[in-house]
CSV table of C-alpha atoms and ligand atoms in Angstrom, one decimal:
chain,number,residue,atom,x,y,z
A,459,UNK,CA,120.0,48.4,58.5
A,460,UNK,CA,116.5,47.3,57.4
A,461,UNK,CA,114.4,44.4,58.8
A,462,UNK,CA,114.6,42.8,55.3
A,463,UNK,CA,118.2,41.8,55.4
A,464,UNK,CA,119.0,38.3,56.6
A,465,UNK,CA,119.8,38.1,60.3
A,466,UNK,CA,123.4,38.7,61.1
A,467,UNK,CA,124.9,38.9,64.6
A,468,UNK,CA,126.5,42.3,65.4
A,469,UNK,CA,130.0,42.6,66.7
A,470,UNK,CA,132.1,45.3,68.3
A,471,UNK,CA,133.8,45.7,65.0
A,472,UNK,CA,130.7,45.8,62.7
A,473,UNK,CA,128.2,47.7,64.9
A,474,UNK,CA,129.0,51.3,63.8
A,475,UNK,CA,129.0,50.3,60.1
A,476,UNK,CA,125.8,48.5,60.4
A,477,UNK,CA,123.9,50.9,62.6
A,478,UNK,CA,125.5,54.2,61.6
A,479,UNK,CA,122.4,55.1,59.5
A,480,UNK,CA,119.9,54.2,62.2
A,481,UNK,CA,118.1,57.5,62.9
A,482,UNK,CA,116.9,56.6,66.4
A,483,UNK,CA,120.4,55.6,67.5
A,484,UNK,CA,122.0,58.7,65.9
A,485,UNK,CA,119.5,61.0,67.5
A,486,UNK,CA,120.4,59.7,71.0
A,487,UNK,CA,124.2,59.4,70.7
A,488,UNK,CA,125.2,61.5,67.7
A,489,UNK,CA,125.7,60.5,64.1
A,490,UNK,CA,129.5,60.8,63.8
A,491,UNK,CA,130.3,57.1,63.9
A,492,UNK,CA,134.0,57.9,64.1
A,493,UNK,CA,133.3,59.0,67.7
A,494,UNK,CA,131.3,55.9,68.6
A,495,UNK,CA,132.8,53.6,71.2
A,496,UNK,CA,131.3,50.1,71.4
A,497,UNK,CA,131.6,47.5,74.2
A,498,UNK,CA,130.0,44.1,74.4
A,499,UNK,CA,128.8,43.7,78.0
A,500,UNK,CA,126.3,40.8,77.9
A,501,UNK,CA,126.7,38.6,80.9
A,502,UNK,CA,123.4,36.9,80.7
A,503,UNK,CA,122.7,33.4,79.4
A,504,UNK,CA,121.2,34.2,76.0
A,505,UNK,CA,122.0,37.5,74.2
A,506,UNK,CA,124.5,40.0,72.9
A,507,UNK,CA,124.4,43.4,74.7
A,508,UNK,CA,126.4,46.3,73.5
A,509,UNK,CA,126.9,49.8,75.1
A,510,UNK,CA,127.4,52.3,72.3
A,511,UNK,CA,128.8,55.7,73.4
A,512,UNK,CA,128.8,58.6,70.9
A,513,UNK,CA,129.5,62.4,71.1
A,514,UNK,CA,126.0,63.1,72.4
A,515,UNK,CA,125.2,60.2,74.7
A,516,UNK,CA,125.0,56.5,75.0
A,517,UNK,CA,122.5,53.7,74.2
A,518,UNK,CA,122.2,50.0,74.6
A,519,UNK,CA,121.8,47.6,71.6
A,520,UNK,CA,120.6,44.2,72.6
A,521,UNK,CA,120.5,41.5,70.0
A,522,UNK,CA,119.2,37.9,70.3
A,523,UNK,CA,121.3,35.1,68.9
A,524,UNK,CA,119.8,32.1,67.2
A,525,UNK,CA,121.1,29.9,70.0
A,526,UNK,CA,121.6,29.9,73.8
A,527,UNK,CA,124.7,31.9,74.4
A,528,UNK,CA,125.5,30.0,77.7
A,529,UNK,CA,125.5,26.6,75.9
A,530,UNK,CA,126.4,27.5,72.3
A,531,UNK,CA,124.9,26.6,68.9
A,532,UNK,CA,124.1,23.1,69.9
A,533,UNK,CA,121.1,24.6,71.6
A,534,UNK,CA,119.2,26.6,68.9
A,535,UNK,CA,116.7,29.3,70.2
A,536,UNK,CA,114.5,31.4,68.0
A,537,UNK,CA,115.2,35.0,67.4
A,538,UNK,CA,111.5,35.9,68.0
A,539,UNK,CA,112.2,36.2,71.7
A,540,UNK,CA,113.3,39.7,70.9
A,541,UNK,CA,109.8,40.4,69.5
A,542,UNK,CA,108.3,39.2,72.8
A,543,UNK,CA,110.7,41.3,74.8
A,544,UNK,CA,109.9,44.4,72.8
A,545,UNK,CA,106.2,43.9,73.2
A,546,UNK,CA,106.5,43.1,76.9
A,547,UNK,CA,108.6,46.2,77.5
A,548,UNK,CA,106.0,48.5,75.8
A,549,UNK,CA,103.2,47.0,77.9
A,550,UNK,CA,105.2,47.3,81.1
A,551,UNK,CA,106.0,50.9,80.3
A,552,UNK,CA,102.3,51.6,79.9
A,553,UNK,CA,101.3,49.7,83.0
A,554,UNK,CA,104.1,50.8,85.3
A,555,UNK,CA,105.5,54.0,83.8
A,556,UNK,CA,109.2,54.6,84.5
A,557,UNK,CA,109.9,51.1,85.6
A,558,UNK,CA,111.7,49.9,82.4
A,559,UNK,CA,114.2,51.4,80.0
A,560,UNK,CA,112.9,53.6,77.2
A,561,UNK,CA,112.8,51.9,73.9
A,562,UNK,CA,114.4,53.8,71.0
A,563,UNK,CA,114.0,51.3,68.2
A,564,UNK,CA,113.1,47.7,67.4
A,565,UNK,CA,114.2,45.7,64.4
A,566,UNK,CA,112.4,42.4,64.2
A,567,UNK,CA,114.5,40.9,61.4
A,568,UNK,CA,117.8,41.6,63.1
A,569,UNK,CA,116.2,40.7,66.5
A,570,UNK,CA,117.6,43.9,68.1
A,571,UNK,CA,116.3,46.4,70.5
A,572,UNK,CA,117.9,49.8,70.9
A,573,UNK,CA,117.2,51.2,74.3
A,574,UNK,CA,118.1,53.7,77.0
A,575,UNK,CA,121.5,53.2,78.5
A,576,UNK,CA,120.9,53.1,82.3
A,577,UNK,CA,123.8,54.7,84.1
A,578,UNK,CA,125.1,54.6,86.7
A,579,UNK,CA,122.8,51.6,87.3
A,580,UNK,CA,124.3,48.2,88.1
A,581,UNK,CA,122.7,44.8,88.2
A,582,UNK,CA,120.8,44.3,91.5
A,583,UNK,CA,122.4,40.9,92.1
A,584,UNK,CA,125.9,42.5,92.0
A,585,UNK,CA,124.8,45.1,94.5
A,586,UNK,CA,123.5,42.5,96.9
A,587,UNK,CA,126.7,40.4,96.6
A,588,UNK,CA,128.6,43.6,97.5
A,589,UNK,CA,126.5,44.0,100.6
A,590,UNK,CA,124.8,47.2,99.5
A,591,UNK,CA,121.5,48.1,101.2
A,592,UNK,CA,119.3,49.9,98.7
A,593,UNK,CA,116.5,51.7,100.3
A,594,UNK,CA,113.9,51.7,97.5
A,595,UNK,CA,114.0,48.3,95.8
A,596,UNK,CA,111.2,46.7,97.8
A,597,UNK,CA,108.8,49.5,97.1
A,598,UNK,CA,109.8,49.9,93.4
A,599,UNK,CA,109.7,46.2,92.6
A,600,UNK,CA,106.5,45.6,94.7
A,601,UNK,CA,104.7,48.4,92.8
A,602,UNK,CA,106.1,47.1,89.4
A,603,UNK,CA,104.8,43.6,90.1
A,604,UNK,CA,101.3,44.7,91.3
A,605,UNK,CA,100.8,47.2,88.5
A,606,UNK,CA,102.0,45.0,85.6
A,607,UNK,CA,100.3,41.8,87.0
A,608,UNK,CA,97.0,43.4,87.8
A,609,UNK,CA,96.8,45.6,84.7
A,610,UNK,CA,97.7,42.7,82.4
A,611,UNK,CA,94.9,40.5,83.7
A,612,UNK,CA,91.1,40.0,83.2
A,613,UNK,CA,90.7,41.9,86.4
A,614,UNK,CA,91.5,45.1,84.6
A,615,UNK,CA,91.7,44.6,80.8
A,616,UNK,CA,88.8,44.3,78.3
A,617,UNK,CA,88.7,40.6,77.8
A,618,UNK,CA,88.9,40.9,74.0
A,619,UNK,CA,92.2,42.8,74.4
A,620,UNK,CA,93.6,40.3,76.9
A,621,UNK,CA,92.7,37.4,74.7
A,622,UNK,CA,94.5,39.1,71.8
A,623,UNK,CA,97.5,39.5,73.9
A,624,UNK,CA,97.3,36.0,75.2
A,625,UNK,CA,97.4,34.8,71.6
A,626,UNK,CA,100.3,37.0,70.8
A,627,UNK,CA,102.5,35.8,73.6
A,628,UNK,CA,101.4,32.2,73.3
A,629,UNK,CA,104.0,31.8,70.6
A,630,UNK,CA,106.8,32.3,73.1
A,631,UNK,CA,106.9,28.5,73.2
A,632,UNK,CA,110.6,27.9,73.4
A,633,UNK,CA,111.3,30.3,76.3
A,634,UNK,CA,108.4,28.8,78.2
A,635,UNK,CA,109.9,25.4,77.5
A,636,UNK,CA,113.2,26.5,79.0
A,637,UNK,CA,111.4,27.5,82.2
A,638,UNK,CA,109.2,24.4,82.2
A,639,UNK,CA,112.2,22.1,82.1
A,640,UNK,CA,114.9,24.1,83.9
A,641,UNK,CA,112.8,25.3,86.8
A,642,UNK,CA,110.2,22.6,87.4
A,643,UNK,CA,111.7,19.3,86.2
A,644,UNK,CA,115.5,19.1,85.6
A,645,UNK,CA,116.5,19.9,89.2
A,646,UNK,CA,114.6,16.8,90.4
A,647,UNK,CA,116.4,14.2,88.2
A,648,UNK,CA,119.8,13.6,86.7
A,649,UNK,CA,119.2,15.8,83.7
A,650,UNK,CA,122.0,16.2,81.2
A,651,UNK,CA,123.0,19.8,81.8
A,652,UNK,CA,122.5,19.9,85.6
A,653,UNK,CA,125.5,20.6,87.8
A,654,UNK,CA,126.0,21.1,91.5
A,655,UNK,CA,128.8,21.7,94.0
A,656,UNK,CA,130.2,18.2,94.2
A,657,UNK,CA,131.0,16.1,96.1
A,658,UNK,CA,129.8,18.3,99.0
A,659,UNK,CA,126.2,18.3,98.0
A,660,UNK,CA,125.9,14.8,96.5
A,661,UNK,CA,124.0,13.2,99.3
A,662,UNK,CA,121.6,16.1,99.7
A,663,UNK,CA,121.0,16.1,96.0
A,664,UNK,CA,120.3,12.4,96.0
A,665,UNK,CA,117.8,12.9,98.9
A,666,UNK,CA,116.0,15.7,97.1
A,667,UNK,CA,115.7,13.6,93.9
A,668,UNK,CA,114.2,10.8,95.9
A,669,UNK,CA,111.8,13.1,97.7
A,670,UNK,CA,108.4,12.1,96.4
A,671,UNK,CA,106.5,14.9,98.1
A,672,UNK,CA,108.8,17.5,96.6
A,673,UNK,CA,108.6,16.0,93.1
A,674,UNK,CA,104.8,15.9,93.2
A,675,UNK,CA,104.7,19.5,94.4
A,676,UNK,CA,107.1,20.7,91.7
A,677,UNK,CA,104.9,19.1,89.1
A,678,UNK,CA,101.8,20.7,90.6
A,679,UNK,CA,103.6,24.0,90.3
A,680,UNK,CA,104.6,23.3,86.7
A,681,UNK,CA,100.9,22.5,86.0
A,682,UNK,CA,99.8,25.9,87.5
A,683,UNK,CA,102.6,27.6,85.5
A,684,UNK,CA,101.6,26.0,82.2
A,685,UNK,CA,97.8,26.0,82.6
A,686,UNK,CA,97.0,29.3,84.4
A,687,UNK,CA,97.1,32.1,81.9
A,688,UNK,CA,96.2,34.8,84.3
A,689,UNK,CA,98.3,37.8,83.3
A,690,UNK,CA,101.3,38.9,81.3
A,691,UNK,CA,104.3,37.9,83.3
A,692,UNK,CA,107.8,39.3,83.1
A,693,UNK,CA,108.7,35.6,83.2
A,694,UNK,CA,112.3,35.9,84.4
A,695,UNK,CA,112.1,38.4,87.3
A,696,UNK,CA,115.2,37.6,89.2
A,697,UNK,CA,117.8,40.0,90.7
A,698,UNK,CA,119.9,39.7,87.4
A,699,UNK,CA,116.9,41.3,85.6
A,700,UNK,CA,116.8,44.4,87.6
A,701,UNK,CA,119.1,47.4,87.5
A,702,UNK,CA,119.6,49.8,90.4
A,703,UNK,CA,121.2,52.9,91.6
A,704,UNK,CA,121.0,54.0,95.3
A,705,UNK,CA,117.5,55.3,94.6
A,706,UNK,CA,116.3,54.1,91.3
A,707,UNK,CA,115.1,50.7,90.1
A,708,UNK,CA,114.4,49.4,86.6
A,709,UNK,CA,113.3,46.0,85.4
A,710,UNK,CA,114.9,44.7,82.2
A,711,UNK,CA,115.0,41.6,80.0
A,712,UNK,CA,111.4,40.4,79.8
A,713,UNK,CA,112.1,38.0,76.9
A,714,UNK,CA,110.4,35.2,78.8
A,715,UNK,CA,107.1,37.1,78.9
A,716,UNK,CA,104.0,35.1,78.5
A,717,UNK,CA,100.5,34.7,80.1
A,718,UNK,CA,100.9,32.7,83.3
A,719,UNK,CA,100.1,32.8,87.0
A,720,UNK,CA,100.5,36.1,88.9
A,721,UNK,CA,102.4,34.2,91.7
A,722,UNK,CA,105.2,33.2,89.4
A,723,UNK,CA,107.0,36.6,89.1
A,724,UNK,CA,106.5,37.3,92.8
A,725,UNK,CA,107.9,33.9,93.8
A,726,UNK,CA,110.9,34.1,91.5
A,727,UNK,CA,111.7,37.5,92.8
A,728,UNK,CA,111.4,36.7,96.5
A,729,UNK,CA,113.4,33.5,95.9
A,730,UNK,CA,116.3,35.6,94.7
A,731,UNK,CA,116.2,37.7,97.9
A,732,UNK,CA,116.2,34.6,100.0
A,733,UNK,CA,119.1,33.2,98.0
A,734,UNK,CA,121.0,36.4,98.5
A,735,UNK,CA,120.3,36.0,102.2
A,736,UNK,CA,121.7,32.5,102.3
A,737,UNK,CA,124.7,33.4,100.2
A,738,UNK,CA,125.9,36.3,102.5
A,739,UNK,CA,128.0,34.0,104.7
A,740,UNK,CA,130.1,33.3,101.6
A,741,UNK,CA,130.8,37.1,101.2
A,742,UNK,CA,132.1,38.0,104.7
A,743,UNK,CA,135.8,38.5,103.8
A,744,UNK,CA,135.5,42.2,104.8
A,745,UNK,CA,133.3,41.7,107.9
A,746,UNK,CA,130.2,40.1,109.1
A,747,UNK,CA,127.0,40.5,107.1
A,748,UNK,CA,124.5,40.3,109.9
A,749,UNK,CA,123.0,43.8,109.0
A,750,UNK,CA,122.8,42.8,105.3
A,751,UNK,CA,121.0,39.5,106.2
A,752,UNK,CA,118.5,41.5,108.3
A,753,UNK,CA,118.1,44.0,105.5
A,754,UNK,CA,117.4,41.2,103.0
A,755,UNK,CA,114.6,39.7,105.1
A,756,UNK,CA,113.1,43.2,105.6
A,757,UNK,CA,113.1,43.6,101.8
A,758,UNK,CA,111.1,40.4,101.4
A,759,UNK,CA,108.6,41.7,104.0
A,760,UNK,CA,108.3,45.1,102.4
A,761,UNK,CA,108.1,43.8,98.8
A,762,UNK,CA,105.3,41.4,99.7
A,763,UNK,CA,103.5,44.1,101.7
A,764,UNK,CA,103.8,46.7,98.9
A,765,UNK,CA,102.7,44.2,96.3
A,766,UNK,CA,99.6,43.3,98.4
A,767,UNK,CA,98.6,46.8,99.2
A,768,UNK,CA,99.1,48.1,95.6
A,769,UNK,CA,97.3,45.1,94.2
A,770,UNK,CA,94.4,45.7,96.6
A,771,UNK,CA,94.4,49.4,95.8
A,772,UNK,CA,94.1,48.6,92.0
A,773,UNK,CA,91.4,46.1,92.8
A,774,UNK,CA,89.4,48.9,94.5
A,775,UNK,CA,90.1,51.6,91.9
A,776,UNK,CA,90.7,49.9,88.5
A,777,UNK,CA,88.6,46.8,88.7
A,778,UNK,CA,87.1,47.1,85.2
A,779,UNK,CA,87.6,43.6,83.9
A,780,UNK,CA,85.2,40.7,83.6
A,781,UNK,CA,86.6,38.7,86.6
A,782,UNK,CA,84.6,39.1,89.9
A,783,UNK,CA,82.8,41.8,88.0
A,784,UNK,CA,81.7,44.9,89.8
A,785,UNK,CA,78.0,44.4,88.8
A,786,UNK,CA,77.9,41.4,91.2
A,787,UNK,CA,79.5,43.2,94.2
A,788,UNK,CA,80.4,46.9,94.3
A,789,UNK,CA,77.5,48.0,92.1
A,790,UNK,CA,75.1,46.3,94.5
A,791,UNK,CA,76.6,47.9,97.5
A,792,UNK,CA,78.3,44.6,98.4
A,793,UNK,CA,81.8,45.9,99.2
A,794,UNK,CA,82.4,43.0,101.5
A,795,UNK,CA,81.9,40.6,98.7
A,796,UNK,CA,84.5,42.4,96.6
A,797,UNK,CA,86.9,42.3,99.6
A,798,UNK,CA,86.3,38.6,100.1
A,799,UNK,CA,87.1,37.8,96.5
A,800,UNK,CA,90.3,39.9,96.8
A,801,UNK,CA,91.3,38.1,99.9
A,802,UNK,CA,90.8,34.7,98.3
A,803,UNK,CA,92.8,35.8,95.3
A,804,UNK,CA,95.7,37.1,97.4
A,805,UNK,CA,95.7,34.0,99.5
A,806,UNK,CA,96.1,31.9,96.3
A,807,UNK,CA,98.9,34.1,95.1
A,808,UNK,CA,100.6,33.8,98.5
A,809,UNK,CA,100.4,30.0,98.5
A,810,UNK,CA,101.6,29.5,95.0
A,811,UNK,CA,104.3,32.2,95.3
A,812,UNK,CA,105.9,30.2,98.1
A,813,UNK,CA,106.0,27.1,95.9
A,814,UNK,CA,107.5,29.0,92.9
A,815,UNK,CA,110.1,30.5,95.2
A,816,UNK,CA,111.0,27.1,96.6
A,817,UNK,CA,111.6,25.5,93.1
A,818,UNK,CA,113.5,28.6,91.9
A,819,UNK,CA,115.9,28.3,94.8
A,820,UNK,CA,116.5,24.6,93.8
A,821,UNK,CA,117.1,25.2,90.2
A,822,UNK,CA,119.7,27.8,90.8
A,823,UNK,CA,121.8,25.3,92.8
A,824,UNK,CA,121.0,22.0,91.1
A,825,UNK,CA,120.2,22.9,87.4
A,826,UNK,CA,122.0,24.5,84.5
A,827,UNK,CA,121.6,28.2,85.2
A,828,UNK,CA,123.3,29.0,88.5
A,829,UNK,CA,123.4,32.4,90.0
A,830,UNK,CA,126.4,34.6,91.0
A,831,UNK,CA,125.3,34.9,94.6
A,832,UNK,CA,126.6,31.4,95.2
A,833,UNK,CA,128.9,31.0,92.2
A,834,UNK,CA,131.2,33.8,93.3
A,835,UNK,CA,131.9,32.0,96.6
A,836,UNK,CA,135.3,30.5,95.7
A,837,UNK,CA,135.7,28.2,98.6
A,838,UNK,CA,133.6,25.1,97.6
A,839,UNK,CA,133.0,23.9,101.1
A,840,UNK,CA,131.7,27.3,102.2
A,841,UNK,CA,129.6,27.6,99.0
A,842,UNK,CA,128.1,24.2,99.6
A,843,UNK,CA,127.2,25.1,103.2
A,844,UNK,CA,125.3,28.2,101.9
A,845,UNK,CA,123.7,26.2,99.1
A,846,UNK,CA,122.6,23.3,101.4
A,847,UNK,CA,120.8,25.7,103.7
A,848,UNK,CA,119.0,27.3,100.8
A,849,UNK,CA,118.0,23.9,99.4
A,850,UNK,CA,116.5,22.9,102.8
A,851,UNK,CA,114.7,26.2,102.9
A,852,UNK,CA,113.4,25.8,99.3
A,853,UNK,CA,112.1,22.3,100.0
A,854,UNK,CA,110.3,23.4,103.2
A,855,UNK,CA,108.5,26.3,101.6
A,856,UNK,CA,107.6,24.4,98.4
A,857,UNK,CA,106.2,21.3,100.2
A,858,UNK,CA,104.6,23.1,103.1
A,859,UNK,CA,103.3,26.1,101.3
A,860,UNK,CA,99.6,25.6,102.3
A,861,UNK,CA,100.6,25.5,106.0
A,862,UNK,CA,102.6,28.7,106.0
A,863,UNK,CA,100.6,31.8,106.7
A,864,UNK,CA,102.9,34.8,106.9
A,865,UNK,CA,106.1,36.1,105.6
A,866,UNK,CA,107.4,36.5,109.1
A,867,UNK,CA,106.9,32.7,109.5
A,868,UNK,CA,109.0,32.2,106.3
A,869,UNK,CA,111.7,34.5,107.5
A,870,UNK,CA,111.9,33.0,111.0
A,871,UNK,CA,112.5,29.7,109.2
A,872,UNK,CA,115.2,31.2,107.0
A,873,UNK,CA,116.9,32.7,110.1
A,874,UNK,CA,116.7,29.4,111.9
A,875,UNK,CA,118.2,27.4,109.0
A,876,UNK,CA,120.9,30.1,108.6
A,877,UNK,CA,122.0,29.6,112.2
A,878,UNK,CA,122.4,25.8,111.9
A,879,UNK,CA,126.1,24.8,111.9
A,880,UNK,CA,126.1,21.7,109.8
A,881,UNK,CA,124.6,21.0,106.4
B,876,SR1,C1,119.2,28.5,79.0
B,876,SR1,S1,118.6,30.0,79.7
B,876,SR1,C2,118.9,29.7,81.4
B,876,SR1,C3,118.2,30.8,82.2
B,876,SR1,O1,118.7,32.1,81.9
B,876,SR1,C4,117.6,33.0,81.9
B,876,SR1,O2,118.0,34.2,82.5
B,876,SR1,C5,116.5,32.3,82.5
B,876,SR1,O3,116.5,32.5,83.9
B,876,SR1,C6,116.7,30.9,82.1
B,876,SR1,O4,116.0,29.9,82.9
B,877,MG,MG1,117.8,37.6,81.1
């Protein structure tokens, strides 16, 4: 296949014929296409994902579709998201080596990326629903966030390079538009594609949509998201964008990558741990999940702590960019000044992170794109109980984010809300 052919979606039936001459794929799995086994495994909202197994190995072929898979061709979406995903993956690999799948090949015209097949990895969200306590995720994800977010910013990069990258990713307009609407606005009014567990949550949803303080805060967060081009974000760093084994963690799917606020990735990620926490009572068929709940809160503490300390370490060792430049502080022997600037920055990330986490929780319960943590709770009353608690938590951390000073405070609140009987 060459990039010059018109775009055509692959299928299980056509993949071997169309990619049989692809040197990169053949070198990883073997060139005898009669031995290739192809499965389509995409369970995300947007793309096709194939696992192709050959005589010598396996690879993943991910292809964008010209529309939103979850909704259908009534919602067109440009193929260029594959280009942004490819470029984001190469930058993440350079900035946080070993944290993303290896890329074997990219075909811009066919919007497809051929990459490493991660096995026996599974999606982190699934592992958390199953109640698995993975020992390394907090450290691995905390390091990934600190390294990619610091090294993609004007704290580290030559500003000429960062501005070139900013321009490159600025064209990822349609995916930013999805986030701008789905995360920050749609949950707070009766948007067309919204849905929620009804009628159980109807009155809570009405209350939230009439909550002026919450709506103003969500719009302030949208403003920060849209106007604060600090660093190259993953852009969709939830537990469905992370693959794990007992000991290994890889981040996938950065097609929403663009230059935005550091706090966004951190907030979205932690929100997904807090949602996993509130969903546990819906998954207790085989026994109580108290230990899992405690584990999940510990994971939020460790993730934030690893992120903070790695970000601080990079500030002290790789602070080569034009922001808070060294010539004003370290080079004049003013280490305290540099530390003060770092503290201010981390404080801002903390405060905004809580806001982004709060609205991420809301959109997964009130908007179009729900998550399996709650969706797999078959009993609607039980699901609504879990969701209502999460909504209350999300509202509190979004609206009161400037008055919350530690992650222990947030987790005490989560534990208190979890223990409440009624919704
Ligand atoms: C229409 S896309 C819906 C959601 O799926 C993606 O994974 C992003 O989270 C997006 O908001
Ligand atoms: Mg995705």
